[in-house]
Short mmCIF file of N, CA and C in Angstrom, two decimals:
data_model
loop_
_atom_site.label_atom_id
_atom_site.label_comp_id
_atom_site.label_asym_id
_atom_site.label_seq_id
_atom_site.Cartn_x
_atom_site.Cartn_y
_atom_site.Cartn_z
N UNK A 1 -2.08 -4.92 -15.41
CA UNK A 1 -2.20 -5.60 -16.67
C UNK A 1 -2.29 -4.57 -17.79
N UNK A 2 -1.68 -4.91 -18.88
CA UNK A 2 -1.74 -4.09 -20.07
C UNK A 2 -2.16 -4.99 -21.22
N UNK A 3 -3.30 -4.66 -21.82
CA UNK A 3 -3.84 -5.47 -22.92
C UNK A 3 -3.96 -6.94 -22.54
N UNK A 4 -4.37 -7.21 -21.30
CA UNK A 4 -4.59 -8.57 -20.84
C UNK A 4 -3.34 -9.32 -20.41
N UNK A 5 -2.17 -8.68 -20.43
CA UNK A 5 -0.92 -9.33 -20.04
C UNK A 5 -0.36 -8.66 -18.79
N UNK A 6 0.30 -9.44 -17.94
CA UNK A 6 0.92 -8.89 -16.74
C UNK A 6 2.03 -7.94 -17.17
N UNK A 7 2.00 -6.72 -16.66
CA UNK A 7 2.98 -5.69 -17.04
C UNK A 7 4.27 -5.81 -16.25
N UNK A 8 4.18 -6.19 -14.96
CA UNK A 8 5.39 -6.35 -14.14
C UNK A 8 5.07 -7.21 -12.93
N UNK A 9 6.11 -7.78 -12.34
CA UNK A 9 5.98 -8.57 -11.13
C UNK A 9 7.10 -8.19 -10.18
N UNK A 10 6.85 -8.26 -8.87
CA UNK A 10 7.88 -8.00 -7.88
C UNK A 10 7.57 -8.77 -6.61
N UNK A 11 8.59 -9.12 -5.88
CA UNK A 11 8.42 -9.79 -4.60
C UNK A 11 8.17 -8.75 -3.52
N UNK A 12 7.43 -9.13 -2.48
CA UNK A 12 7.15 -8.24 -1.37
C UNK A 12 6.92 -9.06 -0.11
N UNK A 13 6.97 -8.38 1.03
CA UNK A 13 6.61 -9.02 2.30
C UNK A 13 5.75 -8.04 3.08
N UNK A 14 5.01 -8.56 4.05
CA UNK A 14 4.21 -7.73 4.94
C UNK A 14 4.97 -7.64 6.26
N UNK A 15 5.26 -6.41 6.69
CA UNK A 15 6.01 -6.17 7.92
C UNK A 15 5.35 -5.05 8.70
N UNK A 16 5.75 -4.90 9.94
CA UNK A 16 5.29 -3.78 10.75
C UNK A 16 6.49 -2.87 11.00
N UNK A 17 6.28 -1.56 10.84
CA UNK A 17 7.39 -0.65 11.05
C UNK A 17 6.94 0.78 11.28
N UNK A 18 7.90 1.63 11.57
CA UNK A 18 7.64 3.05 11.82
C UNK A 18 7.30 3.74 10.50
N UNK A 19 6.19 4.44 10.50
CA UNK A 19 5.76 5.19 9.32
C UNK A 19 6.34 6.59 9.35
N UNK A 20 6.67 7.14 8.20
CA UNK A 20 7.14 8.52 8.16
C UNK A 20 6.02 9.49 8.51
N UNK A 21 4.79 9.00 8.53
CA UNK A 21 3.62 9.82 8.87
C UNK A 21 3.26 9.69 10.35
N UNK A 22 4.03 8.93 11.10
CA UNK A 22 3.83 8.77 12.54
C UNK A 22 3.24 7.42 12.90
N UNK A 23 3.71 6.88 13.99
CA UNK A 23 3.19 5.62 14.50
C UNK A 23 3.80 4.39 13.86
N UNK A 24 3.38 3.25 14.36
CA UNK A 24 3.80 1.96 13.84
C UNK A 24 2.64 1.42 13.01
N UNK A 25 2.93 1.01 11.78
CA UNK A 25 1.86 0.56 10.89
C UNK A 25 2.28 -0.69 10.13
N UNK A 26 1.30 -1.49 9.71
CA UNK A 26 1.63 -2.60 8.82
C UNK A 26 2.02 -2.03 7.46
N UNK A 27 3.00 -2.70 6.81
CA UNK A 27 3.50 -2.20 5.54
C UNK A 27 3.74 -3.31 4.54
N UNK A 28 3.56 -2.95 3.28
CA UNK A 28 3.99 -3.80 2.18
C UNK A 28 5.40 -3.32 1.84
N UNK A 29 6.39 -4.21 1.96
CA UNK A 29 7.77 -3.85 1.69
C UNK A 29 8.20 -4.61 0.43
N UNK A 30 8.53 -3.85 -0.60
CA UNK A 30 8.89 -4.44 -1.90
C UNK A 30 10.38 -4.76 -1.94
N UNK A 31 10.78 -5.62 -2.88
CA UNK A 31 12.17 -6.06 -2.95
C UNK A 31 13.14 -4.91 -3.25
N UNK A 32 12.66 -3.79 -3.78
CA UNK A 32 13.53 -2.63 -4.02
C UNK A 32 13.57 -1.69 -2.82
N UNK A 33 13.02 -2.15 -1.66
CA UNK A 33 12.98 -1.42 -0.38
C UNK A 33 11.98 -0.28 -0.33
N UNK A 34 11.16 -0.08 -1.37
CA UNK A 34 10.08 0.90 -1.24
C UNK A 34 9.00 0.29 -0.34
N UNK A 35 8.24 1.17 0.33
CA UNK A 35 7.26 0.71 1.31
C UNK A 35 5.94 1.43 1.11
N UNK A 36 4.86 0.71 1.40
CA UNK A 36 3.52 1.27 1.38
C UNK A 36 2.83 0.84 2.66
N UNK A 37 2.47 1.80 3.51
CA UNK A 37 1.72 1.45 4.71
C UNK A 37 0.25 1.28 4.33
N UNK A 38 -0.45 0.47 5.11
CA UNK A 38 -1.86 0.25 4.80
C UNK A 38 -2.69 0.19 6.06
N UNK A 39 -3.96 0.50 5.88
CA UNK A 39 -4.93 0.46 6.99
C UNK A 39 -6.29 0.10 6.40
N UNK A 40 -7.02 -0.74 7.10
CA UNK A 40 -8.38 -1.09 6.70
C UNK A 40 -9.32 -0.52 7.75
N UNK A 41 -10.27 0.31 7.30
CA UNK A 41 -11.29 0.89 8.17
C UNK A 41 -12.64 0.59 7.55
N UNK A 42 -13.43 -0.19 8.29
CA UNK A 42 -14.75 -0.61 7.84
C UNK A 42 -14.65 -1.22 6.44
N UNK A 43 -15.15 -0.54 5.42
CA UNK A 43 -15.13 -1.12 4.08
C UNK A 43 -14.15 -0.40 3.15
N UNK A 44 -13.12 0.26 3.75
CA UNK A 44 -12.15 0.98 2.94
C UNK A 44 -10.72 0.49 3.23
N UNK A 45 -9.93 0.45 2.17
CA UNK A 45 -8.51 0.12 2.26
C UNK A 45 -7.72 1.38 1.90
N UNK A 46 -6.83 1.81 2.80
CA UNK A 46 -5.99 2.98 2.58
C UNK A 46 -4.56 2.50 2.33
N UNK A 47 -3.98 2.88 1.19
CA UNK A 47 -2.59 2.57 0.85
C UNK A 47 -1.83 3.88 0.77
N UNK A 48 -0.80 4.04 1.59
CA UNK A 48 -0.06 5.29 1.66
C UNK A 48 1.42 5.01 1.37
N UNK A 49 1.92 5.51 0.25
CA UNK A 49 3.33 5.32 -0.09
C UNK A 49 4.19 6.03 0.95
N UNK A 50 5.20 5.35 1.43
CA UNK A 50 6.05 5.87 2.51
C UNK A 50 7.18 6.71 1.94
N UNK A 51 6.83 7.84 1.38
CA UNK A 51 7.82 8.81 0.90
C UNK A 51 7.14 10.18 0.85
N UNK A 52 7.96 11.21 0.94
CA UNK A 52 7.44 12.57 0.90
C UNK A 52 6.89 12.86 -0.49
N UNK A 53 5.72 13.47 -0.55
CA UNK A 53 5.10 13.88 -1.81
C UNK A 53 4.72 12.69 -2.70
N UNK A 54 4.30 11.59 -2.07
CA UNK A 54 3.87 10.41 -2.83
C UNK A 54 2.35 10.32 -2.81
N UNK A 55 1.82 9.15 -3.09
CA UNK A 55 0.39 8.99 -3.28
C UNK A 55 -0.29 8.29 -2.10
N UNK A 56 -1.55 8.65 -1.90
CA UNK A 56 -2.47 7.94 -1.01
C UNK A 56 -3.58 7.42 -1.90
N UNK A 57 -3.81 6.11 -1.85
CA UNK A 57 -4.90 5.50 -2.63
C UNK A 57 -5.93 4.95 -1.66
N UNK A 58 -7.20 5.15 -1.97
CA UNK A 58 -8.30 4.66 -1.13
C UNK A 58 -9.20 3.79 -1.99
N UNK A 59 -9.45 2.58 -1.53
CA UNK A 59 -10.33 1.65 -2.22
C UNK A 59 -11.51 1.34 -1.33
N UNK A 60 -12.70 1.33 -1.89
CA UNK A 60 -13.90 1.03 -1.12
C UNK A 60 -14.52 -0.25 -1.62
N UNK A 61 -14.85 -1.15 -0.69
CA UNK A 61 -15.47 -2.42 -1.02
C UNK A 61 -16.93 -2.17 -1.40
N UNK A 62 -17.36 -2.79 -2.47
CA UNK A 62 -18.76 -2.68 -2.89
C UNK A 62 -19.63 -3.43 -1.92
N UNK A 63 -20.82 -2.90 -1.68
CA UNK A 63 -21.73 -3.57 -0.72
C UNK A 63 -22.21 -4.92 -1.23
#
């Protein structure tokens, strides 16, 4: 959101596939074919963009 308005929207699906980082992982697959693998461990969500030199985001659930 930017100034209270939605900045962009895109369609996506949840799929399972081979990660460039190894193994089979659940992924968010966007309509432009970019992918983000994800993993939930205890109270943390890990989002890893499936491309070389991209971002890893970690979110922690508040107690």
